[in-house]
CSV table of C-alpha atoms and ligand atoms in Angstrom, one decimal:
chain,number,residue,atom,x,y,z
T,1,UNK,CA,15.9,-8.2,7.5
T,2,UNK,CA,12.3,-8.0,6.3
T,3,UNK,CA,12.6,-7.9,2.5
T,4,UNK,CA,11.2,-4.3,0.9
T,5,UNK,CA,8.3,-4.1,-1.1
T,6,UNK,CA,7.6,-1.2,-3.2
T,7,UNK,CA,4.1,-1.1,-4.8
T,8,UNK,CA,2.4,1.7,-7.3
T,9,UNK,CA,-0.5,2.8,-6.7
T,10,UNK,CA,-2.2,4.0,-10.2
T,11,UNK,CA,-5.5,5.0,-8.5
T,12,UNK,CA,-7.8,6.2,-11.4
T,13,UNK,CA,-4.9,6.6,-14.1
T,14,UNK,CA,-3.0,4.8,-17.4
T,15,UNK,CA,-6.2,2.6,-17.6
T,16,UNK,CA,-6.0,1.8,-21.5
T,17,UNK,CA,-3.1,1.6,-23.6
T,18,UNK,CA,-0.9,3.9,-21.6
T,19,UNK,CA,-0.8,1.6,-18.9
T,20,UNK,CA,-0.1,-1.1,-21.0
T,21,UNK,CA,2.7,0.6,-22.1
T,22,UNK,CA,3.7,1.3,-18.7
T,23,UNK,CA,3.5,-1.8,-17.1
T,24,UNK,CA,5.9,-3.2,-19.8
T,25,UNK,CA,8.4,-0.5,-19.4
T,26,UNK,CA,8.0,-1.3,-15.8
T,27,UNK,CA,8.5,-5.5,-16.0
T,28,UNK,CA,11.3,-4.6,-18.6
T,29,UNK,CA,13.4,-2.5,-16.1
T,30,UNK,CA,12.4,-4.6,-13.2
T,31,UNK,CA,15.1,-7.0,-12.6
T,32,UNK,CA,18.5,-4.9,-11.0
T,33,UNK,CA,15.5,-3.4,-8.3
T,34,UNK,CA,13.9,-6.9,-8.3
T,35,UNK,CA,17.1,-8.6,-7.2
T,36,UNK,CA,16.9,-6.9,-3.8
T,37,UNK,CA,12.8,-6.0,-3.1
T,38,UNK,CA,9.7,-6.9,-3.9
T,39,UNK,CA,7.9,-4.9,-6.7
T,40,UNK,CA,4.3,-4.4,-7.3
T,41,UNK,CA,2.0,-2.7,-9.6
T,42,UNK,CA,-1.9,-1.7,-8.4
T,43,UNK,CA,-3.6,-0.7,-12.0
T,44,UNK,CA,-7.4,0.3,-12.7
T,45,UNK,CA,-9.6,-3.2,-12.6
T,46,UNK,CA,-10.3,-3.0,-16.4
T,47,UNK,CA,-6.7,-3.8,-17.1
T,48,UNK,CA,-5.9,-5.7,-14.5
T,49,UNK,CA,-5.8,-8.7,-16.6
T,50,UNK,CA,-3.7,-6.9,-19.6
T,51,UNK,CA,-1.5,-6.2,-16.8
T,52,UNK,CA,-0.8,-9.3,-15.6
T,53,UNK,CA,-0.5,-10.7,-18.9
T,54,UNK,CA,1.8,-8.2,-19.6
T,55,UNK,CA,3.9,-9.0,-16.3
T,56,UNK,CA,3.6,-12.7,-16.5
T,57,UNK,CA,7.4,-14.1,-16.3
T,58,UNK,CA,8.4,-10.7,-14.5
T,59,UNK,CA,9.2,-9.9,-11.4
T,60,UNK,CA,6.4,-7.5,-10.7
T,61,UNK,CA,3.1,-8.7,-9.2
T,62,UNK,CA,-0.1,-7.1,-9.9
T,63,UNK,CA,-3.0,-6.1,-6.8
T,64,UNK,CA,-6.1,-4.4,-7.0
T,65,UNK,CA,-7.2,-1.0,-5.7
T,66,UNK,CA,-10.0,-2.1,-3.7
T,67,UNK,CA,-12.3,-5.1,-3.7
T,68,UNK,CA,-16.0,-5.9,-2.2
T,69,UNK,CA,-16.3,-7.7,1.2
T,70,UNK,CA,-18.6,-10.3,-0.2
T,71,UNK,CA,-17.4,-13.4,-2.3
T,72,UNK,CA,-20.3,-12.4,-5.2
T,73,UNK,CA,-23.8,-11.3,-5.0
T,74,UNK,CA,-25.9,-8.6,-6.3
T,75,UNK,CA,-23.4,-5.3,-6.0
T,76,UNK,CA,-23.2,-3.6,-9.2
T,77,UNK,CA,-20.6,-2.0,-10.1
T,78,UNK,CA,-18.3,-3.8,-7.0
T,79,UNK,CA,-15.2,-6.4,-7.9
T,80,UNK,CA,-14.9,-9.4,-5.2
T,81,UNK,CA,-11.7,-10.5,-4.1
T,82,UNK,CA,-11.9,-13.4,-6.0
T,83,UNK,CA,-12.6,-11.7,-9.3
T,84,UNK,CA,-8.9,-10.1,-8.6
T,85,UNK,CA,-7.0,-13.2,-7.7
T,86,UNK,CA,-8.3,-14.6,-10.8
T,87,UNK,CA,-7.4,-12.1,-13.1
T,88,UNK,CA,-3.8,-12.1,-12.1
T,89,UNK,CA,-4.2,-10.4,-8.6
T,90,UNK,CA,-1.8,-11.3,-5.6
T,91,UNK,CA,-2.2,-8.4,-3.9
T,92,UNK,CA,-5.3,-5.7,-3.2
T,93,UNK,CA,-5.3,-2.4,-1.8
T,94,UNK,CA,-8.1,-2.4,1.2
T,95,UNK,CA,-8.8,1.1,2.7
T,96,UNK,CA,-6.9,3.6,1.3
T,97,UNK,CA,-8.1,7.1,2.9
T,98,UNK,CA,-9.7,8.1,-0.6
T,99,UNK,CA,-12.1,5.5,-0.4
T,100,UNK,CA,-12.4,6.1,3.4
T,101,UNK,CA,-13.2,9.7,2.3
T,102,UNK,CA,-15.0,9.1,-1.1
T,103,UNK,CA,-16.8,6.0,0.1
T,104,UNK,CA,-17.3,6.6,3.7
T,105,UNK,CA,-15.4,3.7,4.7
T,106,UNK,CA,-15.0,2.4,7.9
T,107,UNK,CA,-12.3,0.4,9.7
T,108,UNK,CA,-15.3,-2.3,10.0
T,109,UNK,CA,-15.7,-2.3,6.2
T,110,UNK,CA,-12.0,-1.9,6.0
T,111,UNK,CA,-11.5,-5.2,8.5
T,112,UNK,CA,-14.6,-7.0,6.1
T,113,UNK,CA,-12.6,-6.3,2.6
T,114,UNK,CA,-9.4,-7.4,4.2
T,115,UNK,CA,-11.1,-10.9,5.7
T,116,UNK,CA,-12.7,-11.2,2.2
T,117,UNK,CA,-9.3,-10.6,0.1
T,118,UNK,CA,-7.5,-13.1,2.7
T,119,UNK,CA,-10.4,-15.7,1.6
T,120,UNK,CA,-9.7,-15.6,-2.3
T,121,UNK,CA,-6.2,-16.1,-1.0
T,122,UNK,CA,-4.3,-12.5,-1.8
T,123,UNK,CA,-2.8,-10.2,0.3
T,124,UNK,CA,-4.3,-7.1,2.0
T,125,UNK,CA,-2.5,-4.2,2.2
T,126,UNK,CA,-4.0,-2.0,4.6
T,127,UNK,CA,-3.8,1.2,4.7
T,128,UNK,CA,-4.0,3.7,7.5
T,129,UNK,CA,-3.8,7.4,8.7
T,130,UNK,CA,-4.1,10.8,9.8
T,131,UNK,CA,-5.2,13.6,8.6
T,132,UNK,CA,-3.9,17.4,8.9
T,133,UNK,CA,-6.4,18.1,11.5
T,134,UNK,CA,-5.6,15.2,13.6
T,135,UNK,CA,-1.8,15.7,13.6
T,136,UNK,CA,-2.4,19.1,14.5
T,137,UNK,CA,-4.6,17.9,17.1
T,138,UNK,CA,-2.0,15.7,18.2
T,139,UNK,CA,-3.9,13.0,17.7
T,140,UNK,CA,-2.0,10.5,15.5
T,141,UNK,CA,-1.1,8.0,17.1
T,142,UNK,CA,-4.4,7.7,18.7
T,143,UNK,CA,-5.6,7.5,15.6
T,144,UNK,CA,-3.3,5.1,14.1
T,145,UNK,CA,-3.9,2.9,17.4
T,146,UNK,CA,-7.7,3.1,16.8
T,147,UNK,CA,-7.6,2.4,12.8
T,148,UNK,CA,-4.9,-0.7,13.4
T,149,UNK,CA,-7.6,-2.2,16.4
T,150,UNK,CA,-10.4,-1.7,14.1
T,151,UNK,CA,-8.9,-2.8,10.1
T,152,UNK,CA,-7.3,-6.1,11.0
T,153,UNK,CA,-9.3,-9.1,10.8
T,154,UNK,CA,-8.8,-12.4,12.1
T,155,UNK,CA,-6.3,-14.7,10.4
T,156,UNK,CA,-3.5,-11.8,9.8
T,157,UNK,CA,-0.4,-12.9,9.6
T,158,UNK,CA,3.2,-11.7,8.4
T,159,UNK,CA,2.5,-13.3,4.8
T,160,UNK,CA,-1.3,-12.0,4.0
T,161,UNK,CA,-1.0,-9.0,5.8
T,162,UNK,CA,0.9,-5.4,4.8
T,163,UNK,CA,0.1,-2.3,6.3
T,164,UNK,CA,0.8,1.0,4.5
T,165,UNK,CA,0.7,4.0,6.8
T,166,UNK,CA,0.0,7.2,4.7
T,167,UNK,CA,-0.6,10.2,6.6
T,168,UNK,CA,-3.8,11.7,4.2
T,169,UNK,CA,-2.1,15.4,4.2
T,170,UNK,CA,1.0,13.9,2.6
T,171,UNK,CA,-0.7,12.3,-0.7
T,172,UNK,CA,-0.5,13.7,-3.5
T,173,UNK,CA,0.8,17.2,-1.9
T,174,UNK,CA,4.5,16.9,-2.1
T,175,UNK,CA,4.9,17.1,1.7
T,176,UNK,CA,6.1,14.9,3.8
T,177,UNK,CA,6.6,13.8,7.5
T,178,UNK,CA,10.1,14.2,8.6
T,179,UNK,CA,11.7,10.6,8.8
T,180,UNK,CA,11.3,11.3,12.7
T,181,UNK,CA,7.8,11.5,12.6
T,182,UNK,CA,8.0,8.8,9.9
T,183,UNK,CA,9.9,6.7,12.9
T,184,UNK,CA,7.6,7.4,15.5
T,185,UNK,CA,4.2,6.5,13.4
T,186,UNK,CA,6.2,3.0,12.3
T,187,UNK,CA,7.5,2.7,15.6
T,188,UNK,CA,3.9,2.6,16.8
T,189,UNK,CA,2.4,0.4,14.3
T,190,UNK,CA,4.7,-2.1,14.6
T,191,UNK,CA,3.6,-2.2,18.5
T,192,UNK,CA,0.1,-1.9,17.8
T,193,UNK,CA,0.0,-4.4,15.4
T,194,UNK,CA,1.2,-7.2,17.7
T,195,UNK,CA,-1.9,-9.4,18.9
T,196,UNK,CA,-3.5,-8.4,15.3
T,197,UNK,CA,-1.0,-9.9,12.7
T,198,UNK,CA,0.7,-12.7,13.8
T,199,UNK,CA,4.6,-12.8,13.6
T,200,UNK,CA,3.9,-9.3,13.4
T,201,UNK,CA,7.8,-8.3,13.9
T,202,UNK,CA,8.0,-9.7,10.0
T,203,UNK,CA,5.0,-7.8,8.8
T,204,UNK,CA,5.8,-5.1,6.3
T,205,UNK,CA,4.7,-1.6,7.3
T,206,UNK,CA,5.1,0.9,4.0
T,207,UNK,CA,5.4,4.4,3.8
T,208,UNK,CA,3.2,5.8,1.3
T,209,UNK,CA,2.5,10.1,0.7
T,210,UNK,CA,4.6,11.7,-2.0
T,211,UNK,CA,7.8,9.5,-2.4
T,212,UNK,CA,9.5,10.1,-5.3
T,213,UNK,CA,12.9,9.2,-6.3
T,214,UNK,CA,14.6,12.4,-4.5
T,215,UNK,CA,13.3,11.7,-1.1
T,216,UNK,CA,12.8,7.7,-1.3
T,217,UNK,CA,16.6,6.9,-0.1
T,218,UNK,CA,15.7,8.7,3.2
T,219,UNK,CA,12.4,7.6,3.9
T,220,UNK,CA,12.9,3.5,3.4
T,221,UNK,CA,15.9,4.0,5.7
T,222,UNK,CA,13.8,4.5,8.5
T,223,UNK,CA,13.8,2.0,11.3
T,224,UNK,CA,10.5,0.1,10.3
T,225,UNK,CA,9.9,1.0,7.3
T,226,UNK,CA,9.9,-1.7,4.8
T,227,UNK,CA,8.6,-0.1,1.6
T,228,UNK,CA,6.4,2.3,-0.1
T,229,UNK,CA,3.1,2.8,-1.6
T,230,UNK,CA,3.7,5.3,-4.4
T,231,UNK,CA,1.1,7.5,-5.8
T,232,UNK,CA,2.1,9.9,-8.7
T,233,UNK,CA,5.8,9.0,-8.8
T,234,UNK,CA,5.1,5.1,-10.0
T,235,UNK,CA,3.3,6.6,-13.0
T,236,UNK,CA,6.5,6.5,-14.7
T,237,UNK,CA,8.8,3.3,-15.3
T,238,UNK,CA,11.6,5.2,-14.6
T,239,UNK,CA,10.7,7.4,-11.3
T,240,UNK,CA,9.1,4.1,-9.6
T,241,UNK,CA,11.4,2.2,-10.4
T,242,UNK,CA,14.5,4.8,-9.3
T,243,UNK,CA,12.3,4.3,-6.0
T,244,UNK,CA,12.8,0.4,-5.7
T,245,UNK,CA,16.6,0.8,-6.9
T,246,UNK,CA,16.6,2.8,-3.3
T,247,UNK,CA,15.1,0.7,-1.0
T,248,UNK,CA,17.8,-1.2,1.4
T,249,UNK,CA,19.4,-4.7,0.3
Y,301,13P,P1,1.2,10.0,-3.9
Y,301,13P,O1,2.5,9.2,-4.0
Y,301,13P,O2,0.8,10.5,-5.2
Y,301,13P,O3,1.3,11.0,-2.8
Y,301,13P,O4,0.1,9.0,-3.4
Y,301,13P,C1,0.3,8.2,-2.3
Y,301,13P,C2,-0.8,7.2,-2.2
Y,301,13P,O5,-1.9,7.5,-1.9
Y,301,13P,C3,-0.5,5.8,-2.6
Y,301,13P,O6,-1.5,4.9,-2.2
């Protein structure tokens, strides 16, 4: 039994005071959920820190959104990998499709950010998938294939690896995959993935696109999936962590 994590995603939200607030609401509800999954909270850079110092002593760990695939140097505005992990980072978010689509990422970059956060010692999560036009297309699994051969650096293992599969027409929409489909995309990864990530059968693959607490039971009860990556819903203490009370023990 792989053991679930469920991580928030704030994107570009709760960056002051409000997630402040939030992240304590969240560590102060944390242990029943904590006692059978792994929690994690992915706030805006500038608190990162607050965050963590917030967290410290709690069950929750705290990741970044993104990070730059150099160790330092002259990119303004960037955040290297390092910066995170020593401002209370374990975890960073590489590749997430709205910096694929906002930043014209590509799985090379994707692969570089993932090698770099694996050097200041955290743990990528990946994340992958298709969009409306592709499923359509009935291309998904082609294109999961080509993002997983193309993402994953060298070094990937069960413990510094995650990858989130989140299909880009389900974010932030309120639709999702059935859990069929939802078993057929994990079902792939998890083959894809072998040769990439090593011990890859104990590498957590996440669902992420529009969980909430209403449709979270079903959707981490699917054969190989082994958490979320929540969007909207983990912008409330109590909705994220109604998600992690759902996750399989
Ligand atoms: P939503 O849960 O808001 O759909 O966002 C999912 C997501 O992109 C998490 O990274």
């Amino acid at each position: 039994m792989i053991r679930p994590l469920i991580a928030g995603n704030w994107k570009m939200n709760a960056g002051g005071a409000e997630g402040r607030a939030l992240a304590e609401a969240v560590g102060a509800g944390a242990a029943e959920a904590a006692s059978h999954c792994d929690l994690l909270v992915c706030p805006p850079a500038v608190i990162l820190a607050a965050v963590a110092d917030a967290l410290a002593g709690s069950p929750v760990a705290v990741g970044g959104q993104d990070c730059h695939e150099a160790a330092s140097g002259a990119h303004t505005g960037d955040l290297a990998a390092a910066m995170l992990a020593e401002a209370g980072a374990s975890f960073v978010i590489v590749g997430h499709s709205e910096r694929r689509a906002d930043h014209a990422e590509s799985d090379a970059l994707v692969r570089a950010k993932a090698a770099a956060a694996h050097g200041a010692g955290l743990i990528a999560i990946i994340c992958i998938g298709e969009t409306e036009a592709q499923r359509d297309a009935g291309e998904t699994l082609a294109v999961l294939s080509g993002q997983i051969a193309g993402s994953i650096p060298d070094g990937a293992n069960a413990a510094n690896t995650v990858i989130a599969y989140e299909p880009v027409w389900a974010i932030g929409t309120g639709r999702t995959p059935t859990a069929d489909e939802v078993a057929e995309a994990h079902a792939h990864i998890r083959e894809r993935i072998k040769g990439g990530i090593a011990r890859s059968e104990e590498a957590r693959l996440l669902y992420g696109g529009s969980v909430n607490p209403k449709n979270a039971g079903e959707l981490l009860a699917v054969a190989n999936v082994n958490g979320a990556l929540v969007g909207g819903a983990s912008l409330e203490a109590a909705s994220f962590l109604e998600i992690a009370r759902q996750a399989p023990s």
